[in-house]
Tab-separated table of C-alpha atoms in Angstrom:
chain	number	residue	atom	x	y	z
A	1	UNK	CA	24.822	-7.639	0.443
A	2	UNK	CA	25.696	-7.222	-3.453
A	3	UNK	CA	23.080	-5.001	-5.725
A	4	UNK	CA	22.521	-7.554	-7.506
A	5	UNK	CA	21.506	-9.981	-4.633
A	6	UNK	CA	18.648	-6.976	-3.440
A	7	UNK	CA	17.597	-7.144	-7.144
A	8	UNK	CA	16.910	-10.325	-7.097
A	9	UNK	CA	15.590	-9.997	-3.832
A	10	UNK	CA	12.943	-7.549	-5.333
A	11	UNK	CA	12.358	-9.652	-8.524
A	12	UNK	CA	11.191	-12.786	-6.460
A	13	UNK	CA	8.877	-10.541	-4.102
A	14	UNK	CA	7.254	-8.712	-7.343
A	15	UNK	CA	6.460	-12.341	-8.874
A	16	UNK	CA	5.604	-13.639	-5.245
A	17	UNK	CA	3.318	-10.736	-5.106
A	18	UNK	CA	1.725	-11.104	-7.946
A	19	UNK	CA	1.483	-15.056	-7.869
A	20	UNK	CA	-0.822	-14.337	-5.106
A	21	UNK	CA	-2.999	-11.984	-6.407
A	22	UNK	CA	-3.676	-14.233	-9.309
A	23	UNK	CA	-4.141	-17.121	-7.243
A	24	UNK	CA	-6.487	-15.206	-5.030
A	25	UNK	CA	-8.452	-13.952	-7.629
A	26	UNK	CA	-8.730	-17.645	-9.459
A	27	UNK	CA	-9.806	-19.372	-6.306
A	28	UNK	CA	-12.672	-16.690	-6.133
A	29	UNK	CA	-13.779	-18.121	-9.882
A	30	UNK	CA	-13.677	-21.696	-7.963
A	31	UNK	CA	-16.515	-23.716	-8.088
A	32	UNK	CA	-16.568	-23.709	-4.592
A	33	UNK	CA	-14.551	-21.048	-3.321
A	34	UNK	CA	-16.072	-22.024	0.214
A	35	UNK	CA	-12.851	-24.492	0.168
A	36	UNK	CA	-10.474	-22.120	-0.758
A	37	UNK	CA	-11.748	-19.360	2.047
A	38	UNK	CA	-8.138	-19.302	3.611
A	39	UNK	CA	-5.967	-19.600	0.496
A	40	UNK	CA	-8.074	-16.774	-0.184
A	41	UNK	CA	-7.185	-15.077	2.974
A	42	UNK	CA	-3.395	-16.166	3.091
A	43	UNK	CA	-3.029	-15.233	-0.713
A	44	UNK	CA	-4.072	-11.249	0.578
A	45	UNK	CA	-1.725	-11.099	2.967
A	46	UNK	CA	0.963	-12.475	1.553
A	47	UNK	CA	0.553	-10.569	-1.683
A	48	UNK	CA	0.254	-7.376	0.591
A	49	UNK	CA	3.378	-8.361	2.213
A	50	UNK	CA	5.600	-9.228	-0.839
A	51	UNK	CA	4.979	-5.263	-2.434
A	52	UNK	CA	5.646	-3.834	0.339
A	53	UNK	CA	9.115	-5.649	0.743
A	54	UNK	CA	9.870	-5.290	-3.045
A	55	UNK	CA	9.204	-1.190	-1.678
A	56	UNK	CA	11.572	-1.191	1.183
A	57	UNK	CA	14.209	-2.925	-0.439
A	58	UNK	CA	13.656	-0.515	-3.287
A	59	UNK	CA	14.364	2.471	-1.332
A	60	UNK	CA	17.146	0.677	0.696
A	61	UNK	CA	15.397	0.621	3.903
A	62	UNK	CA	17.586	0.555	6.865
A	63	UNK	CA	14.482	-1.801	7.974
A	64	UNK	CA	14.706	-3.940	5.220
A	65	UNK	CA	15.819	-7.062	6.968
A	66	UNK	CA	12.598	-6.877	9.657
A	67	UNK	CA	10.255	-6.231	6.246
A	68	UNK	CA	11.856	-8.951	4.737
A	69	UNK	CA	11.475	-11.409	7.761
A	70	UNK	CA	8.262	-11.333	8.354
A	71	UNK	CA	7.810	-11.288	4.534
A	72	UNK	CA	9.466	-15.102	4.743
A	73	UNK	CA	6.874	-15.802	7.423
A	74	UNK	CA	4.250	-15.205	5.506
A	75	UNK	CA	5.580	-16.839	2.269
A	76	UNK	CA	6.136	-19.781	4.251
A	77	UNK	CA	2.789	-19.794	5.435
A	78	UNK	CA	0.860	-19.430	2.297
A	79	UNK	CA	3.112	-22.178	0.200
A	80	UNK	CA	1.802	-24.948	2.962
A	81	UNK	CA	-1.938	-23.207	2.151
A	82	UNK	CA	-1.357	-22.997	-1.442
A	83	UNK	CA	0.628	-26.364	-1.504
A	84	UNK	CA	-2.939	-28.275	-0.087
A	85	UNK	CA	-4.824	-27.548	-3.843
A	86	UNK	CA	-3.962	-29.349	-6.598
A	87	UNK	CA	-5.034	-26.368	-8.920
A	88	UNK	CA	-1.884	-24.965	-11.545
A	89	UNK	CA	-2.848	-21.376	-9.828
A	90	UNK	CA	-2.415	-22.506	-6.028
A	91	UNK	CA	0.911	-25.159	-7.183
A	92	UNK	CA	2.395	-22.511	-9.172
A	93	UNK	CA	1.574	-19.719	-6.079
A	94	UNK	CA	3.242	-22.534	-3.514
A	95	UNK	CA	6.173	-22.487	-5.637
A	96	UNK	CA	6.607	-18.493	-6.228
A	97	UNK	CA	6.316	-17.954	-2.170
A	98	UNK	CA	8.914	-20.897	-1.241
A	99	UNK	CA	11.621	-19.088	-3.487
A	100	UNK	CA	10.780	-15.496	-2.270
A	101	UNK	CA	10.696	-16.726	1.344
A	102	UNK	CA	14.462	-18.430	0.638
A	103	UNK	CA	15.318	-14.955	-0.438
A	104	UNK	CA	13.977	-12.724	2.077
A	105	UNK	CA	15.541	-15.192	4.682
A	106	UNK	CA	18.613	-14.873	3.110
A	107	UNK	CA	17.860	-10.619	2.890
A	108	UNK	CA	16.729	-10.820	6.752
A	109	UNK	CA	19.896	-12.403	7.861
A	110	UNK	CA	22.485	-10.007	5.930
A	111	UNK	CA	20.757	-6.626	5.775
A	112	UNK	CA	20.676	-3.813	7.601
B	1	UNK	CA	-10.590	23.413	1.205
B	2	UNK	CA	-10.928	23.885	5.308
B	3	UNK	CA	-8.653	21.722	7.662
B	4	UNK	CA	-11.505	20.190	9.093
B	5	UNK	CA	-13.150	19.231	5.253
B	6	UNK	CA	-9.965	17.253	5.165
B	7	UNK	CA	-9.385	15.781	8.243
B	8	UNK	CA	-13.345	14.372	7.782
B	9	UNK	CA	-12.845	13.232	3.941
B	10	UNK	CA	-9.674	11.414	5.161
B	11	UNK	CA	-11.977	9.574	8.405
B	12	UNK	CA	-14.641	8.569	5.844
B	13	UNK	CA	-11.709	7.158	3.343
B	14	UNK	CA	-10.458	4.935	6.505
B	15	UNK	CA	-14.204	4.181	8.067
B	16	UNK	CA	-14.576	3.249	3.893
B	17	UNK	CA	-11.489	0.760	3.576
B	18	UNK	CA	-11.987	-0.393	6.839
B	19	UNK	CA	-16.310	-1.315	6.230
B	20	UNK	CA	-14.464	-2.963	2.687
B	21	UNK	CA	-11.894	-5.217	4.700
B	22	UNK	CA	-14.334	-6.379	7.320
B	23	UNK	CA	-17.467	-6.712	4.444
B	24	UNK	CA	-14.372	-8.511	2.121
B	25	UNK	CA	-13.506	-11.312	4.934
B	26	UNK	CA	-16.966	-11.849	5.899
B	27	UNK	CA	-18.075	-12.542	2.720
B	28	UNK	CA	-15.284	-15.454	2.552
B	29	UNK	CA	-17.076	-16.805	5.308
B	30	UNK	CA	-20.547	-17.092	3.849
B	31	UNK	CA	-22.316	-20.264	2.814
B	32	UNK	CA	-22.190	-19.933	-0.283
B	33	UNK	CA	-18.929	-17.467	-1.418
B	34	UNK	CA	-19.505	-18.243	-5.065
B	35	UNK	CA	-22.507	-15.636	-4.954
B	36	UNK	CA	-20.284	-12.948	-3.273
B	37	UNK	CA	-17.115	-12.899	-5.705
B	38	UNK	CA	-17.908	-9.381	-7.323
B	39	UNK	CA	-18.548	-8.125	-3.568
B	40	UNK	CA	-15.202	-9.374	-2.506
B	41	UNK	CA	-13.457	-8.126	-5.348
B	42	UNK	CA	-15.104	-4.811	-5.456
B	43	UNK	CA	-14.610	-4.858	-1.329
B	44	UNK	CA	-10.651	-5.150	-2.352
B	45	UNK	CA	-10.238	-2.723	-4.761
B	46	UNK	CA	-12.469	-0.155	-3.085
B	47	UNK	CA	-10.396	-1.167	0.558
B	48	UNK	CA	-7.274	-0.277	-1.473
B	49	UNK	CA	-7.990	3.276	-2.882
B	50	UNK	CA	-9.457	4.740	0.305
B	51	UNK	CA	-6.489	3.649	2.131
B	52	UNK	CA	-4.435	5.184	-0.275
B	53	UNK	CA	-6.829	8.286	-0.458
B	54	UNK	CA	-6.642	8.370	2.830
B	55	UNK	CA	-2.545	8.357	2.536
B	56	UNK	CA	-2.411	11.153	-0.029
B	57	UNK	CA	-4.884	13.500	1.808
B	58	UNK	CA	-2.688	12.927	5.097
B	59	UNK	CA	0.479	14.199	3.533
B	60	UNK	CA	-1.382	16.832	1.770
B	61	UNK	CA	-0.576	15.550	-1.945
B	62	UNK	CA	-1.330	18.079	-5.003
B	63	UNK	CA	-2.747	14.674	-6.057
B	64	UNK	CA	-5.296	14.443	-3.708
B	65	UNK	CA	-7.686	15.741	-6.132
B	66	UNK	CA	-7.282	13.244	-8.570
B	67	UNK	CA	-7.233	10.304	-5.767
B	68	UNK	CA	-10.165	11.603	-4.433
B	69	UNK	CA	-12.014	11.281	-8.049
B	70	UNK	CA	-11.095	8.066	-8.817
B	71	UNK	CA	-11.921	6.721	-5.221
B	72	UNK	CA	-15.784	7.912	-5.008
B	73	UNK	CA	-15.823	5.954	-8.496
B	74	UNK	CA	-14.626	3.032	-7.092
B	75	UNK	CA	-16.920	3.454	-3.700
B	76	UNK	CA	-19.776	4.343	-5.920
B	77	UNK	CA	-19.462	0.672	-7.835
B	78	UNK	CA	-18.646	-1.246	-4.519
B	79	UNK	CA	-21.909	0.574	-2.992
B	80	UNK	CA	-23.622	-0.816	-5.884
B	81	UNK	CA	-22.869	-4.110	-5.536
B	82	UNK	CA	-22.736	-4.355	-1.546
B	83	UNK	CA	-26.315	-3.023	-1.877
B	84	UNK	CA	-27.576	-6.007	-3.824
B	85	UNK	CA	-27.089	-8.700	-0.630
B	86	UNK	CA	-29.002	-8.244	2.623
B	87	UNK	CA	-26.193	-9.278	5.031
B	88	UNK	CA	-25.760	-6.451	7.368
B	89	UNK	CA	-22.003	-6.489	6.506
B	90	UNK	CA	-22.668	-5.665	2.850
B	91	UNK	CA	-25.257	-2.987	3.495
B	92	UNK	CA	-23.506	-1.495	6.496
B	93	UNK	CA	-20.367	-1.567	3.559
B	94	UNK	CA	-22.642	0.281	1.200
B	95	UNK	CA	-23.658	2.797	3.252
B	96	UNK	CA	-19.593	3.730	4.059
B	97	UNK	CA	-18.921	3.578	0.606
B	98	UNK	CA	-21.843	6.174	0.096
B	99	UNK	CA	-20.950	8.570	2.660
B	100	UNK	CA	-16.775	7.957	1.121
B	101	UNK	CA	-18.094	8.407	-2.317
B	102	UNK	CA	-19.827	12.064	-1.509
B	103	UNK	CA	-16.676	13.160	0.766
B	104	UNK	CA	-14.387	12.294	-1.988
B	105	UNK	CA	-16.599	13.990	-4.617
B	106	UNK	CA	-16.619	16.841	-2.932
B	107	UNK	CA	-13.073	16.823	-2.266
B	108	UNK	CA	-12.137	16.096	-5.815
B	109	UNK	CA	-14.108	19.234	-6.868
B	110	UNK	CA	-12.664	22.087	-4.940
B	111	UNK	CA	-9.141	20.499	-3.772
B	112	UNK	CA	-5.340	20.773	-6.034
C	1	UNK	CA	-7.686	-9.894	22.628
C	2	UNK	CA	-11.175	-8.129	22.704
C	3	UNK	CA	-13.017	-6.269	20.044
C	4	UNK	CA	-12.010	-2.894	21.565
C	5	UNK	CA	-8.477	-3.932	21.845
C	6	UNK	CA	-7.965	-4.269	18.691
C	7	UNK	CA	-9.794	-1.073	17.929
C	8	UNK	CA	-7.658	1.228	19.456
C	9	UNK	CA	-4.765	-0.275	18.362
C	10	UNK	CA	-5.996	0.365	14.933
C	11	UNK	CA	-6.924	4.090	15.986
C	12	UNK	CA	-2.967	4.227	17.106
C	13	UNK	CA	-1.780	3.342	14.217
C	14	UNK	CA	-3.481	4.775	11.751
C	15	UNK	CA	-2.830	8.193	13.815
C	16	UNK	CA	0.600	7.425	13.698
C	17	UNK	CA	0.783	7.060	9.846
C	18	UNK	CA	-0.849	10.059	9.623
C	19	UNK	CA	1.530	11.988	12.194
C	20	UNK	CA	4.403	10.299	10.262
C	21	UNK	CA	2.724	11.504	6.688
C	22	UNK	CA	2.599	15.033	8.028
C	23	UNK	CA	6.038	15.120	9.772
C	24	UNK	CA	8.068	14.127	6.896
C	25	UNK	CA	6.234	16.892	4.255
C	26	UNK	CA	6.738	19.132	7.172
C	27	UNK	CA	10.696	17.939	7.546
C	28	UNK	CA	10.849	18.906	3.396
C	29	UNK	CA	9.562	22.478	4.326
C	30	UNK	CA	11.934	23.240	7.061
C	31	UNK	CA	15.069	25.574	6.312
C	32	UNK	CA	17.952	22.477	6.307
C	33	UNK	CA	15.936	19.521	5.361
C	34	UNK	CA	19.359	17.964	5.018
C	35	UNK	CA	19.504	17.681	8.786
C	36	UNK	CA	15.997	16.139	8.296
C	37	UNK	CA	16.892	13.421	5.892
C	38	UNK	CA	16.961	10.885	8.018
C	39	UNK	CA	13.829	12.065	9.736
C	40	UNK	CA	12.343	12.083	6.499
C	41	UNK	CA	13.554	8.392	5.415
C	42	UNK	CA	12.422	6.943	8.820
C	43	UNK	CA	9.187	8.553	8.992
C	44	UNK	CA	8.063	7.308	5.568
C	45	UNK	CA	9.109	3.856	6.462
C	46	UNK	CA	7.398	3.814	9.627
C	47	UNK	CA	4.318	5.825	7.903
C	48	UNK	CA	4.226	2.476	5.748
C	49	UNK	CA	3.870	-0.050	8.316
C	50	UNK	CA	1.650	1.832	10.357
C	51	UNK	CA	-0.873	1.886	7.403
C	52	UNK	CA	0.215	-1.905	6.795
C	53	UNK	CA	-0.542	-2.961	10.006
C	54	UNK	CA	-4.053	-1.010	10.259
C	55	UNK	CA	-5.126	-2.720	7.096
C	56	UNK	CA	-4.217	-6.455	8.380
C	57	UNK	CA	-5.453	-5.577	12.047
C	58	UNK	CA	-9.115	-4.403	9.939
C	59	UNK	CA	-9.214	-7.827	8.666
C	60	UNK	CA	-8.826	-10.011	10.945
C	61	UNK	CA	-5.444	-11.349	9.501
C	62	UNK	CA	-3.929	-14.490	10.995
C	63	UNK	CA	-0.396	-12.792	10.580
C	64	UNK	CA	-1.821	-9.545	12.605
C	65	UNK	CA	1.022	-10.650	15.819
C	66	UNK	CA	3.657	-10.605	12.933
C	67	UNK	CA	3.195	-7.367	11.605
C	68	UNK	CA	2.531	-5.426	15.124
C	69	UNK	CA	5.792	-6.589	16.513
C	70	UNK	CA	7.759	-5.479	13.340
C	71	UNK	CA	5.513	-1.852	13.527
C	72	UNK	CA	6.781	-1.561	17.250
C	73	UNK	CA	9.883	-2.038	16.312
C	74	UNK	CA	9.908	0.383	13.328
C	75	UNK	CA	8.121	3.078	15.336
C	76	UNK	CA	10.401	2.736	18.420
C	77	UNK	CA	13.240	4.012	15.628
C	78	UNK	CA	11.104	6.842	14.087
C	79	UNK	CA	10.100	8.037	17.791
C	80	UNK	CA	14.088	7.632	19.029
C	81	UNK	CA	14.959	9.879	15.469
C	82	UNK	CA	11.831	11.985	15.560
C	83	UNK	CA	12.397	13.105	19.530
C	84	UNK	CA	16.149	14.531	18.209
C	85	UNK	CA	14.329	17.472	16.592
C	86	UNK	CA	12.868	20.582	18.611
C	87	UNK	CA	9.511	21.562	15.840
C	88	UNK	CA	6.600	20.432	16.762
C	89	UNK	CA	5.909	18.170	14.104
C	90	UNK	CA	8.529	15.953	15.035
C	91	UNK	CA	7.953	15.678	18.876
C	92	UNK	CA	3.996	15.252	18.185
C	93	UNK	CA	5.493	12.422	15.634
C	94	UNK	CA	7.424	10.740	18.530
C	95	UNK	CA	4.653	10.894	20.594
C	96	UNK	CA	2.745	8.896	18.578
C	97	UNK	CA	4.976	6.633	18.008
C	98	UNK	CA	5.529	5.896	21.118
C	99	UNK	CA	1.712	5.216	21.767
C	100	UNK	CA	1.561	2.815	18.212
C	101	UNK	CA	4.356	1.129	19.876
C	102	UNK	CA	3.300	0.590	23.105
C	103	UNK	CA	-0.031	-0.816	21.744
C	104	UNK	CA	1.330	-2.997	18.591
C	105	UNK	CA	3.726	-4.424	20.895
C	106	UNK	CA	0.826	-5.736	23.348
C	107	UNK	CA	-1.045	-7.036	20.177
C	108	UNK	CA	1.964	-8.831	19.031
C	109	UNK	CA	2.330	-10.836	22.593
C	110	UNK	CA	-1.145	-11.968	22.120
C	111	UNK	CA	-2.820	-11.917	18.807
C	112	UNK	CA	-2.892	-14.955	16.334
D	1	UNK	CA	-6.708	-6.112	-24.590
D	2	UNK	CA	-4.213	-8.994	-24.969
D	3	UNK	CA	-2.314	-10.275	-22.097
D	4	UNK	CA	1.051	-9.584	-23.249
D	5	UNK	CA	-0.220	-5.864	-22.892
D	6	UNK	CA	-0.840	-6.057	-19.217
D	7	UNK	CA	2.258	-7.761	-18.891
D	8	UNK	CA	4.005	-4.915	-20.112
D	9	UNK	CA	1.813	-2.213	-18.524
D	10	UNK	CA	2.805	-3.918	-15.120
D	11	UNK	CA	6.420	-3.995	-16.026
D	12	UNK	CA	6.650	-0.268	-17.016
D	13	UNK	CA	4.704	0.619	-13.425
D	14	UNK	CA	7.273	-1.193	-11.699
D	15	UNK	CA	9.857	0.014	-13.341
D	16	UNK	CA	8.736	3.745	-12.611
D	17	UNK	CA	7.676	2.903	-8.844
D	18	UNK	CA	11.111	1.833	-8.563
D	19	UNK	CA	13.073	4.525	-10.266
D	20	UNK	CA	10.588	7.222	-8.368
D	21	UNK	CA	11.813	5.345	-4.500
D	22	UNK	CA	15.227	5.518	-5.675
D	23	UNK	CA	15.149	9.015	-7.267
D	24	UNK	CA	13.285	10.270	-4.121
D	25	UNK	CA	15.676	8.371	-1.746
D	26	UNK	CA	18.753	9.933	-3.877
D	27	UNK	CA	17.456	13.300	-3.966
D	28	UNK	CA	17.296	13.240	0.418
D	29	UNK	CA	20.961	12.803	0.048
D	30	UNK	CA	21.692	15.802	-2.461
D	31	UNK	CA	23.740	18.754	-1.068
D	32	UNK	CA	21.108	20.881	-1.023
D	33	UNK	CA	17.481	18.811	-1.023
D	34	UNK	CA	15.592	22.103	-0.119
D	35	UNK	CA	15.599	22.589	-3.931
D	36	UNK	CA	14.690	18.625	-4.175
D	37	UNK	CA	11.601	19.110	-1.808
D	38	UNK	CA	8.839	18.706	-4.760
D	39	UNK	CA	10.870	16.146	-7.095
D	40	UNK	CA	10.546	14.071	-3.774
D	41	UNK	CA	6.966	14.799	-2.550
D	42	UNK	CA	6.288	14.025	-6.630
D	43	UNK	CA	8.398	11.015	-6.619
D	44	UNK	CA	6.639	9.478	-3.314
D	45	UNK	CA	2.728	9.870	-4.725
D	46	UNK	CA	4.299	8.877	-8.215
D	47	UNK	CA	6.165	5.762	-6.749
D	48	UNK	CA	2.336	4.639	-4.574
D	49	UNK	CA	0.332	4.826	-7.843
D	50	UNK	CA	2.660	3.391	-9.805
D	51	UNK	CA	2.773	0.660	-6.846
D	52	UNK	CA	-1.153	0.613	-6.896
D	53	UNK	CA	-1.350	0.590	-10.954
D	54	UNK	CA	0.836	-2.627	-10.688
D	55	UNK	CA	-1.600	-4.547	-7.774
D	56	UNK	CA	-4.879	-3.613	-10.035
D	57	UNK	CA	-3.436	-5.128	-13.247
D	58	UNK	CA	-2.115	-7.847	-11.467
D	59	UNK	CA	-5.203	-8.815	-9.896
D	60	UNK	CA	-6.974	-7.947	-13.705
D	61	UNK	CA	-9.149	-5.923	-11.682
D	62	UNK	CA	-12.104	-3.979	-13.124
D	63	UNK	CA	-11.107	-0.594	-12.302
D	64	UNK	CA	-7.615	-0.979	-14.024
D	65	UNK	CA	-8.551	1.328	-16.779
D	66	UNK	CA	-9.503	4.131	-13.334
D	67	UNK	CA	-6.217	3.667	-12.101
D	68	UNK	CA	-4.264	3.259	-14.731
D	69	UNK	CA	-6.085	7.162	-15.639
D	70	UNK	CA	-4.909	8.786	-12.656
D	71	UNK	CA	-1.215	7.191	-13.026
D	72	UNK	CA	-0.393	8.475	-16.192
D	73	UNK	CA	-1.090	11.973	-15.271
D	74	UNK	CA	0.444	11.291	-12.294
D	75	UNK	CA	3.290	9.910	-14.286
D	76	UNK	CA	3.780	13.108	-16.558
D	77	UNK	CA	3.576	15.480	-13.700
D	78	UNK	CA	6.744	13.660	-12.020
D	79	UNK	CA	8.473	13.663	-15.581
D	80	UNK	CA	8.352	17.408	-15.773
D	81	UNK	CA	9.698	17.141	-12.264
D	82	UNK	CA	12.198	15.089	-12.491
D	83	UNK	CA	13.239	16.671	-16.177
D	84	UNK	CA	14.395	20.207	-14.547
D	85	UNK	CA	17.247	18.489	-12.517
D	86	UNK	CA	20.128	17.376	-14.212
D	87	UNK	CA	21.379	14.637	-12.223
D	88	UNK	CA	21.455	11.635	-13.389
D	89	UNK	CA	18.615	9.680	-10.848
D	90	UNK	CA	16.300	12.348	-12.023
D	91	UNK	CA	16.968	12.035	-15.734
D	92	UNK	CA	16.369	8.312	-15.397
D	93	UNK	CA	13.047	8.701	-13.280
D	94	UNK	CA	11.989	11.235	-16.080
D	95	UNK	CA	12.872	8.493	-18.226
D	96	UNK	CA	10.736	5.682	-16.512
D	97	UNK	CA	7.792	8.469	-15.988
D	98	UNK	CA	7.146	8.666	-20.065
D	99	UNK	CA	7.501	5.397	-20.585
D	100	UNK	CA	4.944	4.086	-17.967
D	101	UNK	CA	2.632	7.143	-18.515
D	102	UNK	CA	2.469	6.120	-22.257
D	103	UNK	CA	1.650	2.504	-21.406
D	104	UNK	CA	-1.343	3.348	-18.782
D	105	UNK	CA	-2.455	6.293	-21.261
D	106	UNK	CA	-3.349	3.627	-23.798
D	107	UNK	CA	-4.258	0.727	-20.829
D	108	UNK	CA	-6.498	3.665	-19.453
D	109	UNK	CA	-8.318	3.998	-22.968
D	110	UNK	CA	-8.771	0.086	-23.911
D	111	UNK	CA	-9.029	-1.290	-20.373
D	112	UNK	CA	-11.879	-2.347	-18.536
C-alpha cells in the first residue's frame, strides 16, 4: 500500500465524515425531520466512523484494515439511507460515502 | 485534586454523554422532532465533550483543566435547553448535565 | 439482547478504555519505554475503540454488532501485547481486555 | 464569519491532528523516547482537540467558538513542545501547531 494511496484513503474519510455531519445537521432544519429520523441516525454513525478511520490510518494503525472495514460497512449503509431523499445534502452525502466505502474496501483488503 | 475527585468527575462526564446519547436518539423518535432540533444538537455536542473529558481525565492530561472548563459550559447550555421539554428523557438529561457541569467546574478550578 | 446486557458491556468497555488510557501514560513513565512502544501504540488504538464502541452501544446504534466484533478483536491484541509485560499496569490492562472482549464478542453474535 | 473561514479553520485542525498522530507515532520509534514522553502525551491531547475542533466546525455547531478556545492553547502548548526537538516530525508538528492555533485564536474570537 503506496503513501499516497493511505492519503487518499484519509482524504475521502475526512470529506465522508464531514458530508455526514452536514447532512445530519440539514435534515434536523427539515420540515419534517420525523422522515429523516434514520438518515439522521445513520449520518452519526457513519460520520463517527469515517474520523476515526481518517485517525488510524493517520497514525498507521497496524488495525487499520479492521477500522477501515467496518468503516465501508457503514458507508455502504448510509449511501442506500442517504440515496432514498432527493435533497442536494442527502444526494451529495450518498455520493461522498460510496467513494470512501470503495476506498476503505480497497484499504481493508491490502493493509495491515 | 484527590484520586477519588477524579475518578467521580470522570463517572459524571460518562453518566453525562451517556444521558446526551440516549436523550439525543429519543428525541429523533418524538412526534414532532422539528420542536427538539436545539435539544438534539445540544445533546451531540454536549455527548461529545464529556466523552472526551472523560478521555483526558483518564489518562491524566495537564489539559484536563481546560477540558473540564469548556465541558460544564457546554453541559450548562444542554441543561438549559433539556430543561425546557417535559419528556423524562430531557429532564432526566438535564439533571446529568447539572451534576457534569458542577464536577467539571470544580475540576477545572483546582486541577493542571 | 436485554437492557442489562448491553449495560455491562458498556461498563466493560468503557473500563477498558480507561485501563488502556492509564497503561499507555504509565508505559511513557517506565525506565525503557522503548520496550513499551508497542504497548503504547496498541493500547491507544484499542483505548479508541473501546470509547467508540461505548458511545454507539449508548445509542442504540444499528451498527452496534459491527463495532463490538472489531473491539474484540482489537482488545484480544492489546491483552496478547499487554500480558508480555510484568508492571501492574499492563497485566490489570490485559485483564480488562480480556473481559471487553469476551463481552463485545457476545454482543457482536447477537446485536443488530 | 464567512464560510471560506471555516473551511480553512477545519483544514488547519486537520492538518495539525494529523501532523500531532504522526509526530507522536514517530517519536515512539526514536532511540531514546524517554526524552519524547511529553512531546507524545502533548501530541495525543493536541491531535483529539484538534480532531474535536474539526467535528464542531463541521457540524457549524454553536459551541465552535468554546472549542476552538481550548484548541489554540492547546495548540501553542504542543508547539513549544514540539519546538525543543530538532527532528524533523517535531519541527513540522511545531509548524502545523502555529498555524492551526492562529486560525482557532481568531475562529475562537468571531465564532458563535
Amino acid at each position: 500500500m503506496s503513501t499516497s494511496k493511505y492519503a487518499e484513503c484519509i482524504r475521502l474519510c475526512i470529506e465522508c465524515a464531514q458530508a455526514c455531519e452536514h447532512c445530519s445537521d440539514a435534515c434536523l432544519s427539515e420540515p419534517n425531520p420525523s422522515k429523516m429520523a434514520d438518515c439522521i441516525r445513520t449520518d452519526r454513525d457513519c460520520a463517527q466512523i469515517c474520523w476515526d478511520a481518517a485517525v488510524f490510518l493517520s497514525r498507521g494503525s497496524q488495525f487499520s484494515s479492521e477500522i477501515c472495514h467496518v468503516c465501508a460497512d457503514i458507508c455502504k449503509a448510509c449511501a442506500r439511507e442517504c440515496a432514498k431523499h432527493k435533497m442536494n445534502h442527502c444526494q451529495e452525502c450518498a455520493d461522498c460515502c460510496r467513494r470512501c466505502a470503495d476506498a476503505c474496501d480497497e484499504m481493508a483488503s491490502v493493509a495491515a
